[in-house]
Amino acid sequence: MAKPTLAVVGATGAVGTVMCELLSARKNVWGEIRLLASARSAGRKVRCRGEELTVQELTAEAFDGVDVAMFDVPDEVSAQWGPAAVARGAVVVDNSGAFRLDRDVPLVVPEINPEQVRNRPRGIIANANCTTLAMIVAVAPLHREYGLRELVLASYQAVSGAGQIGVDTLYDQLSKIAGDRVLGSRPGNVRQAVGDDLGPFPAPMALNVVPWAGSLADGGWSTEELKLRNESRKILGLPDLKVSATCVRVPVVTAHSVAVHAVFGAEVDAEGAREALRNAPGVILVDDPAAGEFPMPIDAVGTDPSWVGRIRRSVDDPRALDFFVTGDNLRKGAALNTAQIAELLAAEFSSR
Amino acid sequence: MAKPTLAVVGATGAVGTVMCELLSARKNVWGEIRLLASARSAGRKVRCRGEELTVQELTAEAFDGVDVAMFDVPDEVSAQWGPAAVARGAVVVDNSGAFRLDRDVPLVVPEINPEQVRNRPRGIIANANCTTLAMIVAVAPLHREYGLRELVLASYQAVSGAGQIGVDTLYDQLSKIAGDRVLGSRPGNVRQAVGDDLGPFPAPMALNVVPWAGSLADGGWSTEELKLRNESRKILGLPDLKVSATCVRVPVVTAHSVAVHAVFGAEVDAEGAREALRNAPGVILVDDPAAGEFPMPIDAVGTDPSWVGRIRRSVDDPRALDFFVTGDNLRKGAALNTAQIAELLAAEFSSR
């Protein structure tokens, strides 16, 4: 039985680059791999799975013979080309926001709801938002144990969540403020030193935190905050889950963190929660404050699991847990989860 | 009537330095000002209120004739010398944690509970923790409006909260990672670049967030997180207030931020909340996401008020508000609130 053909759309972006690394490192389940990108990137050579592949231009014909197409592109590109790929016979795994809340598109996290992969009337499966993904692999086992009712979330999001330009912007700003040791101590000085080039952010990122991610939605909410609510409900199958989130960008390169306050139907205890997480897939438990061990971006970056720690039962609520989770937003937050979904599909082909 | 004599204990530290600036800038209500510090700092000259003052060594006799003594020193120094100053006739305003939860010591925020200044059986009045202070001046007016029941908090704390050494450590680490644009993308690289000198922090601060502040207490809680709970209850006079906090250190020099989820007894609305905050003392409302206006450390640093914004009513709870607040942890978080309490005491002297 020939292995299925895989297309990676957006192969030269921040997430696409991680995707090629993953394809090189993970157990190989694919036959031909095709790398697709904009005309601007076509012709570029990219190393993938031990081969040097030439990036092809994204066209409808490029999907001929493709069994699975992973999309790592902006919403509007997925919206246009996802259905085109389906029309040519591919199953699409989309990492953008274009289809996530569509009733006929499952939102899959393989550790949580892998069976939803088969529920794809449109031929499209969606990958969740990066912040949702970092957090949900730790929340799901606790839901299974105690019955989740409510989440109150505050995020600490890395700049690579805004793409390579976000990373370049932070590094540029850090070099502008380097060497000046009084900048952070007076209003206006960081803004002056950073100047007008804010990159994809509404304010300077160096020596700052910016309580904004995504675009403005109703009621003053950001789209990022509403994604945390709507996607968590869908992934966990909890349409009435109460969720409040405040999303904040911080001067970290890669790995999003979330401070989680989770309220359950049953009484909880910290040691029981640790045990559930110790045994949970896709999660590493790092929880020994006395030894200085907590989940942090500089340790989680470049690794596959979400790191969870600081697990405490709320002092005033025996049904609530407080904890901290961090995960590489380009890996589990994007490329890895997408690759894992694609591998579920590849297994379908093998079983035919 | 002669103006009262003021002593500033810990005059040469990070907070003491801001105190001298404030004394120079605020309306003068003091007669003689005496600067006290350790023997190591005695003899140093410090500019304060237009005069050049010589720092004196901290001894019991140094308090003779002092009417009000402001302490900006570590807990153990306040614990030893606060009562000594009281014994010499001074009223003590203490910025440390030594006396904050003592039944006979009021915890005063002048915008909220100024009348508590007179309730001082031990002759000591305590200043709250810096993170509590940044947040509570925004929470109190909302409590008055809607009746607070619960707080779920996540902090973004600046490095100067750990003293000048915290600031130096961050700047040192930022210069170590400067110029290398791939560090943040692989596990271990930031740790390697930063090396062993972590300063007062348990982990590198550059390009990182560290979910820890203070020391380890029961149940895995940090002392900083328990202060947010215990001090908020005391300041607001709400002994049954439910509070959960996760305290996180971020690579910002000065100004602590808090993402707040506040639950009230009455239904709330965002515009009513904005109105209450617009009229509240010690608070600036900055809430126009479409225009890129939110509370941020680089704007709040060096200013007196707390900045509050991102005000939203929770989608799933009509009695809950989510918002973001930031305030200079050395000013309102420490020196300014202390100075404001001391000025309430100076007013007592004037009315004699």
XYZ file of C-alpha atoms in Angstrom:
704
model
C 0.000 0.000 0.000
C 1.631 3.264 -1.066
C 2.005 5.861 1.630
C -0.231 8.921 1.260
C 0.930 12.155 -0.373
C 1.251 15.189 1.886
C 1.207 18.876 0.926
C 2.493 21.550 3.311
C 0.967 24.912 2.384
C 2.855 27.917 3.752
C 6.037 25.892 4.026
C 8.357 28.908 4.324
C 6.643 30.769 7.190
C 7.472 30.553 10.904
C 5.099 27.634 11.446
C 5.883 25.977 8.108
C 9.561 25.956 9.034
C 8.818 24.119 12.275
C 6.607 21.754 10.289
C 9.524 20.756 8.052
C 11.677 20.130 11.133
C 8.972 17.944 12.625
C 8.536 15.977 9.402
C 12.260 15.336 9.465
C 12.217 14.156 13.073
C 8.979 12.180 13.445
C 8.280 8.621 12.317
C 7.715 8.802 8.586
C 4.180 7.987 7.444
C 4.194 9.901 4.196
C 4.986 9.040 0.616
C 5.630 12.159 -1.483
C 5.847 15.479 0.361
C 5.025 18.629 -1.598
C 5.875 22.103 -0.264
C 3.587 24.902 -1.456
C 3.844 28.645 -0.875
C 3.199 31.997 -2.530
C 4.703 32.761 -5.945
C 7.231 34.920 -4.104
C 8.670 31.846 -2.337
C 8.316 29.374 -5.217
C 11.625 27.890 -6.340
C 13.192 28.122 -2.892
C 14.907 24.964 -1.688
C 13.954 23.601 1.718
C 15.406 20.627 3.529
C 12.650 18.260 4.651
C 12.787 14.631 5.775
C 16.337 14.249 4.545
C 15.460 15.481 1.048
C 16.014 18.834 -0.593
C 12.614 19.881 -1.855
C 11.770 22.737 -4.186
C 8.915 24.924 -3.020
C 6.091 25.052 -5.580
C 3.619 27.837 -6.157
C 0.213 27.492 -4.543
C -2.271 26.666 -7.341
C -5.306 24.360 -7.603
C -3.362 21.934 -9.791
C -0.640 21.627 -7.162
C -3.117 19.558 -5.128
C -3.572 16.855 -7.782
C -2.731 13.511 -6.171
C -2.484 15.061 -2.682
C -4.165 12.985 0.032
C -3.605 15.310 3.012
C -2.883 19.055 2.890
C -1.667 20.914 5.977
C -2.285 24.664 5.825
C -0.066 27.082 7.808
C -1.178 30.356 6.263
C -3.292 33.407 7.193
C -7.074 33.023 7.486
C -7.897 34.510 4.091
C -5.472 32.218 2.262
C -6.961 29.144 3.952
C -10.472 30.385 3.237
C -9.655 30.616 -0.458
C -7.441 27.571 -0.979
C -8.723 25.061 1.581
C -11.897 24.300 -0.383
C -9.846 24.224 -3.599
C -7.668 21.490 -2.114
C -10.745 19.557 -0.968
C -12.181 19.845 -4.489
C -9.009 18.145 -5.794
C -9.464 15.245 -3.383
C -7.329 16.238 -0.407
C -8.336 16.215 3.243
C -7.333 19.586 4.680
C -5.862 20.181 8.141
C -6.044 23.927 8.666
C -4.079 25.851 11.256
C -5.827 29.194 10.612
C -8.929 30.620 12.226
C -10.950 30.427 9.000
C -12.971 27.291 9.772
C -12.484 26.592 13.481
C -15.998 27.412 14.668
C -17.766 26.076 11.563
C -20.379 23.488 12.639
C -19.191 21.109 9.923
C -15.501 21.359 10.791
C -14.154 19.430 13.772
C -11.585 21.120 16.053
C -9.207 18.320 16.982
C -6.608 17.839 19.681
C -5.421 14.241 19.298
C -4.875 13.706 23.056
C -8.455 14.817 23.740
C -10.925 14.185 20.907
C -9.180 12.150 18.166
C -12.441 10.496 17.145
C -13.657 13.860 15.824
C -11.247 13.499 12.900
C -13.795 11.294 11.152
C -16.556 13.883 11.590
C -15.544 16.015 8.580
C -18.453 16.702 6.207
C -16.501 19.501 4.494
C -13.290 17.543 4.224
C -11.602 20.068 6.518
C -10.289 19.570 10.054
C -9.238 22.626 12.038
C -6.285 23.122 14.364
C -6.999 25.295 17.404
C -5.412 28.611 18.347
C -1.899 28.399 19.855
C -2.858 29.705 23.279
C -5.853 27.373 23.493
C -3.648 24.410 22.593
C -0.936 25.122 25.177
C -3.581 25.217 27.892
C -6.160 22.629 26.843
C -3.916 19.530 26.995
C -3.475 20.269 30.712
C -7.098 21.215 31.344
C -8.647 18.157 29.640
C -7.310 15.501 32.056
C -8.497 17.615 34.992
C -11.924 17.889 33.353
C -12.050 14.115 33.025
C -11.155 13.783 36.708
C -13.294 16.505 38.293
C -15.794 17.864 35.751
C -14.885 21.358 34.533
C -17.398 24.195 34.984
C -15.445 27.406 34.563
C -12.102 28.821 33.415
C -10.600 32.209 34.270
C -7.450 32.726 32.214
C -4.645 35.266 31.862
C -2.100 34.705 29.128
C 1.555 35.592 28.668
C 1.955 35.280 24.896
C 5.255 35.148 23.042
C 6.019 37.394 20.081
C 6.464 34.557 17.567
C 2.702 34.111 17.828
C 2.604 37.165 15.541
C 4.961 35.509 13.043
C 8.632 35.972 12.210
C 8.041 39.732 12.019
C 7.038 39.618 15.690
C 10.332 37.966 16.591
C 12.388 40.404 14.498
C 10.543 43.338 16.041
C 11.324 42.249 19.595
C 15.007 41.695 18.838
C 15.240 45.062 17.053
C 13.669 46.824 20.019
C 15.889 45.029 22.534
C 18.979 46.230 20.702
C 17.609 49.780 20.721
C 17.271 49.740 24.497
C 20.465 47.786 25.191
C 23.142 49.558 27.187
C 20.834 52.221 28.638
C 20.152 51.361 32.247
C 17.688 54.088 33.147
C 15.169 53.660 30.336
C 12.685 51.562 32.215
C 12.454 54.038 35.048
C 10.770 57.041 33.431
C 7.578 57.348 31.392
C 8.096 57.863 27.701
C 11.690 56.772 27.535
C 11.117 53.289 26.180
C 8.688 54.660 23.582
C 11.268 57.232 22.531
C 14.086 54.693 22.307
C 11.982 52.217 20.345
C 10.653 54.819 17.903
C 7.893 54.299 15.388
C 8.573 50.762 14.250
C 6.218 48.694 16.372
C 6.028 45.800 13.897
C 2.790 43.842 14.279
C 2.170 45.145 17.820
C 0.175 48.195 18.965
C 2.900 49.268 21.397
C 6.581 48.623 22.190
C 7.307 45.108 23.413
C 10.750 45.644 24.960
C 10.577 46.077 28.750
C 6.790 46.133 28.470
C 3.671 43.988 28.573
C 0.844 44.718 26.134
C -2.680 43.633 27.128
C -3.783 43.015 23.548
C -3.658 40.165 21.015
C -5.671 39.792 17.803
C -8.359 42.279 16.758
C -11.213 44.120 18.418
C -14.491 42.219 18.792
C -17.782 43.042 20.525
C -17.881 44.323 24.064
C -14.212 45.313 24.056
C -13.070 41.691 23.873
C -10.138 40.743 21.661
C -10.577 37.957 19.114
C -7.817 36.045 20.928
C -9.786 36.125 24.190
C -12.966 34.936 22.473
C -11.063 32.104 20.760
C -9.947 30.808 24.155
C -13.602 30.650 25.168
C -15.187 29.321 21.984
C -12.479 26.812 21.104
C -12.251 25.401 24.646
C -16.013 24.821 24.622
C -15.838 23.052 21.275
C -12.779 20.883 21.992
C -14.039 19.734 25.377
C -17.633 19.362 24.162
C -18.840 21.746 26.891
C -21.171 24.284 25.216
C -22.007 25.930 28.556
C -18.492 26.208 29.929
C -17.964 29.662 31.485
C -14.729 31.225 30.259
C -13.159 34.638 30.902
C -9.750 35.382 29.433
C -7.404 38.364 29.327
C -4.724 37.980 26.660
C -1.421 39.780 27.122
C 1.710 39.857 24.949
C 5.062 39.659 26.764
C 8.716 40.042 25.643
C 9.334 36.312 25.207
C 10.359 34.878 21.831
C 8.551 31.535 21.807
C 6.243 29.647 24.186
C 2.897 30.955 25.397
C 1.995 30.712 29.066
C -1.379 30.828 30.772
C -2.281 31.374 34.430
C -5.360 29.174 34.883
C -8.091 29.304 37.540
C -10.313 26.271 36.931
C -13.565 25.571 38.773
C -14.991 22.038 38.806
C -18.193 20.288 39.770
C -16.415 18.115 42.335
C -14.010 18.973 45.130
C -10.397 18.835 44.027
C -7.014 18.345 45.629
C -3.634 19.380 44.386
C -2.017 15.963 44.728
C -4.852 14.282 42.826
C -4.519 16.893 40.125
C -0.775 16.276 39.906
C -1.372 12.551 39.592
C -3.879 13.060 36.774
C -1.393 15.303 34.961
C 1.562 13.002 35.585
C -0.276 10.344 33.594
C -1.695 12.625 30.920
C -0.459 12.514 27.317
C 1.242 15.590 25.880
C 1.913 17.088 29.315
C 5.024 17.334 31.503
C 4.510 18.004 35.205
C 7.096 20.499 36.574
C 5.966 21.471 40.038
C 8.577 21.860 42.796
C 8.789 25.521 43.840
C 11.170 24.753 46.702
C 13.625 23.521 44.073
C 12.883 26.437 41.732
C 11.016 24.176 39.326
C 8.085 25.717 37.479
C 6.900 25.777 33.870
C 8.684 28.539 31.957
C 9.080 29.494 28.271
C 12.874 29.197 28.171
C 12.586 25.526 29.132
C 9.448 24.585 27.184
C 10.544 26.134 23.883
C 11.525 23.540 21.290
C 9.866 20.699 23.219
C 6.654 18.903 22.294
C 4.599 18.776 25.514
C 2.857 21.475 27.505
C 4.591 22.063 30.831
C 2.300 22.427 33.847
C 3.017 23.352 37.454
C 2.263 25.705 40.364
C -0.734 23.482 41.069
C -2.656 24.747 44.101
C -6.149 24.252 45.419
C -7.861 27.613 45.840
C -7.819 28.683 49.477
C -11.444 29.862 49.370
C -12.949 27.249 47.031
C -12.420 23.497 47.460
C -13.681 22.989 43.896
C -11.110 25.225 42.242
C -7.500 24.783 41.131
C -4.955 27.424 40.209
C -1.986 26.523 38.042
C 0.425 27.702 35.355
C 1.016 26.120 31.969
C 3.421 26.922 29.133
C 3.914 25.415 25.685
C 5.808 26.105 22.492
C 3.286 28.063 20.425
C 4.906 27.028 17.145
C 4.999 23.311 18.018
C 2.008 22.028 20.011
C 0.451 25.438 19.439
C 0.616 25.012 15.692
C 2.821 22.676 13.654
C 2.901 19.716 16.027
C -0.838 19.489 16.618
C -1.396 19.855 12.884
C 1.127 17.075 12.176
C -0.520 14.850 14.788
C -3.935 15.318 13.156
C -2.417 14.594 9.736
C -0.893 11.397 11.139
C -4.364 10.272 12.299
C -5.449 10.715 8.686
C -2.399 8.865 7.351
C -3.413 5.943 9.602
C -6.808 5.912 7.866
C -5.034 5.479 4.541
C -2.899 2.622 5.878
C -5.988 0.799 7.104
C -7.681 0.903 3.739
C 2.754 75.618 65.116
C 6.018 73.986 64.116
C 5.784 71.433 61.337
C 6.381 67.820 62.414
C 9.768 66.089 62.087
C 9.993 63.244 59.571
C 12.493 60.376 59.474
C 12.980 58.293 56.330
C 14.486 54.927 57.253
C 16.152 53.095 54.353
C 16.676 56.366 52.503
C 19.299 54.999 50.095
C 17.417 51.939 48.762
C 15.290 51.740 45.607
C 12.141 52.822 47.422
C 13.946 55.325 49.663
C 15.325 57.035 46.577
C 11.832 57.479 45.135
C 10.722 58.728 48.563
C 13.292 61.538 48.458
C 12.112 62.508 44.961
C 8.511 62.608 46.159
C 9.397 64.717 49.192
C 11.077 67.143 46.829
C 8.060 67.311 44.526
C 5.033 67.199 46.831
C 3.576 70.048 48.899
C 5.825 70.413 51.913
C 4.231 69.527 55.244
C 7.361 68.662 57.163
C 9.741 70.533 59.397
C 13.063 68.749 59.787
C 13.658 65.687 57.570
C 16.125 63.097 58.834
C 17.485 60.351 56.541
C 18.453 57.114 58.289
C 20.131 54.013 56.875
C 22.593 51.262 57.750
C 26.071 52.143 59.024
C 27.344 51.243 55.569
C 25.379 54.139 54.038
C 25.831 56.648 56.867
C 27.638 59.804 55.829
C 26.328 59.692 52.258
C 24.839 62.936 50.954
C 21.359 62.829 49.447
C 19.407 65.644 47.847
C 15.957 65.939 49.383
C 13.430 68.787 49.282
C 16.001 71.197 47.914
C 18.473 70.492 50.736
C 21.556 68.330 50.799
C 21.085 65.991 53.727
C 23.636 63.698 55.330
C 22.423 60.160 55.899
C 22.637 59.177 59.558
C 23.092 55.708 60.994
C 19.980 53.897 62.163
C 20.050 53.900 65.993
C 17.390 54.310 68.693
C 18.660 57.810 69.532
C 18.258 58.899 65.915
C 14.481 58.886 66.546
C 14.604 61.471 69.349
C 12.295 64.313 68.354
C 10.908 62.424 65.363
C 7.138 62.681 64.978
C 6.649 60.393 61.947
C 9.048 57.695 60.736
C 8.614 56.098 57.303
C 10.316 52.710 56.988
C 11.439 51.397 53.560
C 13.532 48.460 54.698
C 13.314 44.634 54.758
C 10.853 42.944 57.121
C 13.403 42.030 59.767
C 14.780 45.574 60.004
C 11.266 46.992 60.436
C 10.448 44.320 62.982
C 13.463 45.336 65.067
C 13.462 49.122 64.634
C 9.779 49.978 64.200
C 8.951 49.420 67.866
C 12.182 51.216 68.844
C 11.005 54.296 66.950
C 7.563 54.082 68.577
C 9.244 53.857 71.989
C 10.972 57.182 71.223
C 7.661 58.839 70.427
C 7.356 58.467 66.665
C 4.380 57.160 64.714
C 5.707 54.578 62.272
C 4.515 54.079 58.674
C 5.991 50.780 57.617
C 6.335 49.621 54.016
C 7.501 46.092 54.903
C 5.466 42.962 55.470
C 6.402 42.789 59.154
C 3.187 44.197 60.640
C 0.628 44.228 57.804
C -1.650 41.476 59.105
C -1.250 42.349 62.798
C -4.710 42.924 64.328
C -3.486 46.089 66.009
C -1.914 47.591 62.909
C -4.138 49.241 60.288
C -3.374 48.664 56.604
C -4.122 52.008 54.970
C -4.720 53.140 51.419
C -5.675 56.839 51.716
C -8.133 56.747 48.781
C -9.978 53.844 50.397
C -9.778 53.704 54.197
C -8.048 56.878 55.471
C -10.014 56.801 58.730
C -8.080 53.668 59.727
C -4.993 55.840 60.314
C -6.367 56.733 63.747
C -6.839 53.070 64.673
C -3.217 52.494 65.707
C -2.878 50.928 69.179
C 0.761 49.978 68.498
C 1.701 53.315 66.988
C 2.394 51.594 63.680
C 0.527 51.918 60.383
C 1.337 49.502 57.582
C 1.679 50.094 53.853
C 0.375 47.262 51.667
C 2.328 45.126 49.210
C 3.146 46.780 45.860
C 1.021 44.447 43.750
C -1.962 44.806 46.089
C -1.680 48.591 45.932
C -1.538 48.817 42.130
C -4.736 46.797 41.915
C -6.774 47.863 44.935
C -7.218 51.553 44.026
C -9.067 50.353 40.913
C -10.984 47.568 42.644
C -12.265 49.677 45.557
C -14.497 52.047 43.541
C -16.013 49.044 41.746
C -16.667 47.417 45.129
C -18.449 50.562 46.276
C -20.556 50.488 43.122
C -21.393 46.789 42.794
C -20.374 44.929 45.983
C -17.277 42.768 45.482
C -17.489 39.020 46.196
C -14.501 37.441 44.497
C -11.189 38.238 42.791
C -9.213 36.005 40.441
C -5.860 37.647 39.719
C -2.791 37.043 37.563
C 0.133 39.412 37.956
C 2.895 40.638 35.672
C 5.434 41.939 38.183
C 8.408 44.145 37.360
C 11.942 43.320 38.480
C 12.389 46.454 40.612
C 9.935 44.823 43.009
C 12.965 42.752 44.049
C 15.055 45.872 44.640
C 17.851 47.571 42.715
C 19.578 44.193 42.409
C 16.543 42.963 40.472
C 16.903 45.817 38.003
C 20.661 45.307 37.606
C 20.134 41.584 37.077
C 17.646 42.114 34.244
C 19.877 44.615 32.469
C 22.914 42.333 32.860
C 20.979 39.425 31.393
C 19.608 41.498 28.510
C 23.135 42.481 27.504
C 24.187 38.825 27.623
C 21.472 37.846 25.137
C 21.765 40.948 22.973
C 22.817 40.395 19.387
C 21.959 36.700 19.291
C 18.753 36.278 17.359
C 18.209 32.559 17.748
C 18.482 32.224 21.508
C 14.813 32.289 22.275
C 14.078 29.487 19.861
C 15.763 26.499 21.491
C 15.519 25.055 24.993
C 18.521 25.701 27.186
C 20.025 28.488 25.148
C 18.812 31.390 27.253
C 19.918 29.583 30.441
C 23.334 29.002 28.906
C 23.738 32.593 27.749
C 22.617 34.006 31.089
C 24.832 31.685 33.139
C 24.722 31.256 36.899
C 24.047 34.807 38.027
C 20.291 34.852 38.524
C 20.348 37.703 41.064
C 17.334 37.575 43.357
C 15.300 35.412 40.945
C 15.015 31.612 40.785
C 15.445 31.577 36.996
C 16.596 33.819 34.130
C 14.377 36.844 33.552
C 15.525 37.825 30.041
C 13.130 36.536 27.343
C 11.273 34.615 30.051
C 8.393 34.786 32.507
C 8.854 33.267 35.965
C 5.694 32.132 37.826
C 7.154 32.876 41.260
C 7.441 35.859 43.611
C 8.280 35.847 47.325
C 8.760 32.628 49.310
C 7.045 29.280 49.603
C 4.033 29.094 51.923
C 1.497 26.344 52.678
C -0.236 24.443 49.912
C 2.276 25.506 47.276
C 1.171 29.144 47.453
C 3.758 31.912 47.315
C 3.770 34.572 50.031
C 3.119 37.168 47.325
C -0.092 35.378 46.278
C -1.303 35.119 49.872
C -0.582 38.816 50.459
C -2.890 39.721 47.576
C -5.637 37.760 49.315
C -5.063 38.740 52.927
C -4.299 42.397 52.311
C -7.224 42.915 49.934
C -9.568 41.475 52.563
C -8.165 43.769 55.243
C -8.077 46.970 53.189
C -11.599 46.545 51.839
C -12.951 45.287 55.176
C -14.187 42.078 53.488
C -13.053 39.160 55.672
C -14.886 36.626 53.472
C -13.720 37.897 50.090
C -12.699 34.958 47.884
C -9.323 35.582 46.269
C -7.142 33.419 44.020
C -3.915 34.867 42.646
C -1.043 33.613 40.518
C 1.993 35.897 40.741
C 4.421 35.980 37.838
C 7.617 38.007 37.304
C 8.144 39.486 33.823
C 11.081 41.290 32.135
C 9.793 44.797 32.855
C 11.863 47.249 34.912
C 9.175 49.107 36.851
C 5.374 48.967 37.087
C 3.409 45.909 38.156
C 0.364 44.831 36.168
C -2.564 42.636 37.156
C -5.198 40.925 35.013
C -8.309 41.068 37.199
C -11.488 38.985 37.076
C -13.858 40.506 39.654
C -17.205 39.009 40.638
C -19.825 41.204 42.339
C -23.101 40.807 44.163
C -24.948 42.965 41.612
C -25.046 42.862 37.837
C -22.412 45.080 36.266
C -21.868 46.855 32.985
C -18.651 48.006 31.405
C -19.751 51.604 30.842
C -20.908 51.959 34.462
C -17.590 50.550 35.602
C -15.713 53.030 33.404
C -17.748 55.886 34.854
C -16.986 54.785 38.423
C -13.283 54.596 37.582
C -13.270 57.896 35.686
C -14.304 59.592 38.913
C -12.137 57.559 41.262
C -9.128 59.073 43.062
C -5.689 57.697 42.288
C -6.833 56.065 39.047
C -6.443 56.961 35.366
C -8.836 55.330 32.902
C -7.057 54.298 29.665
C -9.479 52.157 27.697
C -9.668 52.558 23.921
C -8.371 49.388 22.236
C -9.355 50.625 18.764
C -6.900 53.485 19.298
C -4.261 51.197 20.826
C -4.850 52.651 24.307
C -4.449 50.276 27.223
C -2.661 50.403 30.574
C 0.995 49.447 30.158
C 4.138 49.644 32.321
C 6.125 51.875 29.951
C 3.451 54.561 30.255
C 2.544 54.153 33.936
C 6.126 54.162 35.242
C 7.058 57.392 37.020
C 3.407 58.473 37.356
C 1.354 58.508 40.550
C -1.975 56.860 39.626
C -2.871 53.293 38.756
C -3.815 52.965 35.087
C -6.873 50.825 34.356
C -8.409 49.635 31.099
C -9.550 46.662 28.999
C -12.790 46.818 30.964
C -15.215 44.114 29.787
C -18.242 42.447 31.250
C -17.738 38.689 31.345
C -19.579 37.017 28.478
C -20.886 34.215 30.699
C -21.498 36.114 33.945
C -23.400 39.421 34.123
C -21.999 39.971 37.609
C -18.333 39.792 36.603
C -15.871 42.253 35.112
C -12.510 41.565 33.502
C -9.913 44.316 33.287
C -6.206 45.164 33.355
C -4.447 47.511 35.742
C -0.844 48.699 36.025
C 0.923 50.965 38.499
C 4.444 52.052 39.371
C 5.426 49.580 42.094
C 7.960 51.997 43.613
C 5.536 54.934 43.740
C 1.918 54.034 44.566
C 3.188 50.519 45.259
C 5.533 51.761 47.931
C 6.892 55.288 48.452
C 3.863 57.282 47.345
C 1.299 55.420 49.440
C 3.655 55.630 52.411
C 4.081 59.374 51.864
C 0.315 59.821 51.565
C -0.234 58.024 54.889
C 2.488 60.142 56.491
C 0.750 63.278 55.206
C -2.487 62.185 56.900
C -0.470 62.033 60.117
C 1.131 65.423 59.468
C -2.398 66.843 59.158
C -3.135 65.509 62.662
C -0.195 67.497 63.974
C -1.383 70.669 62.251
C -4.813 70.342 63.812
C -3.458 70.149 67.326
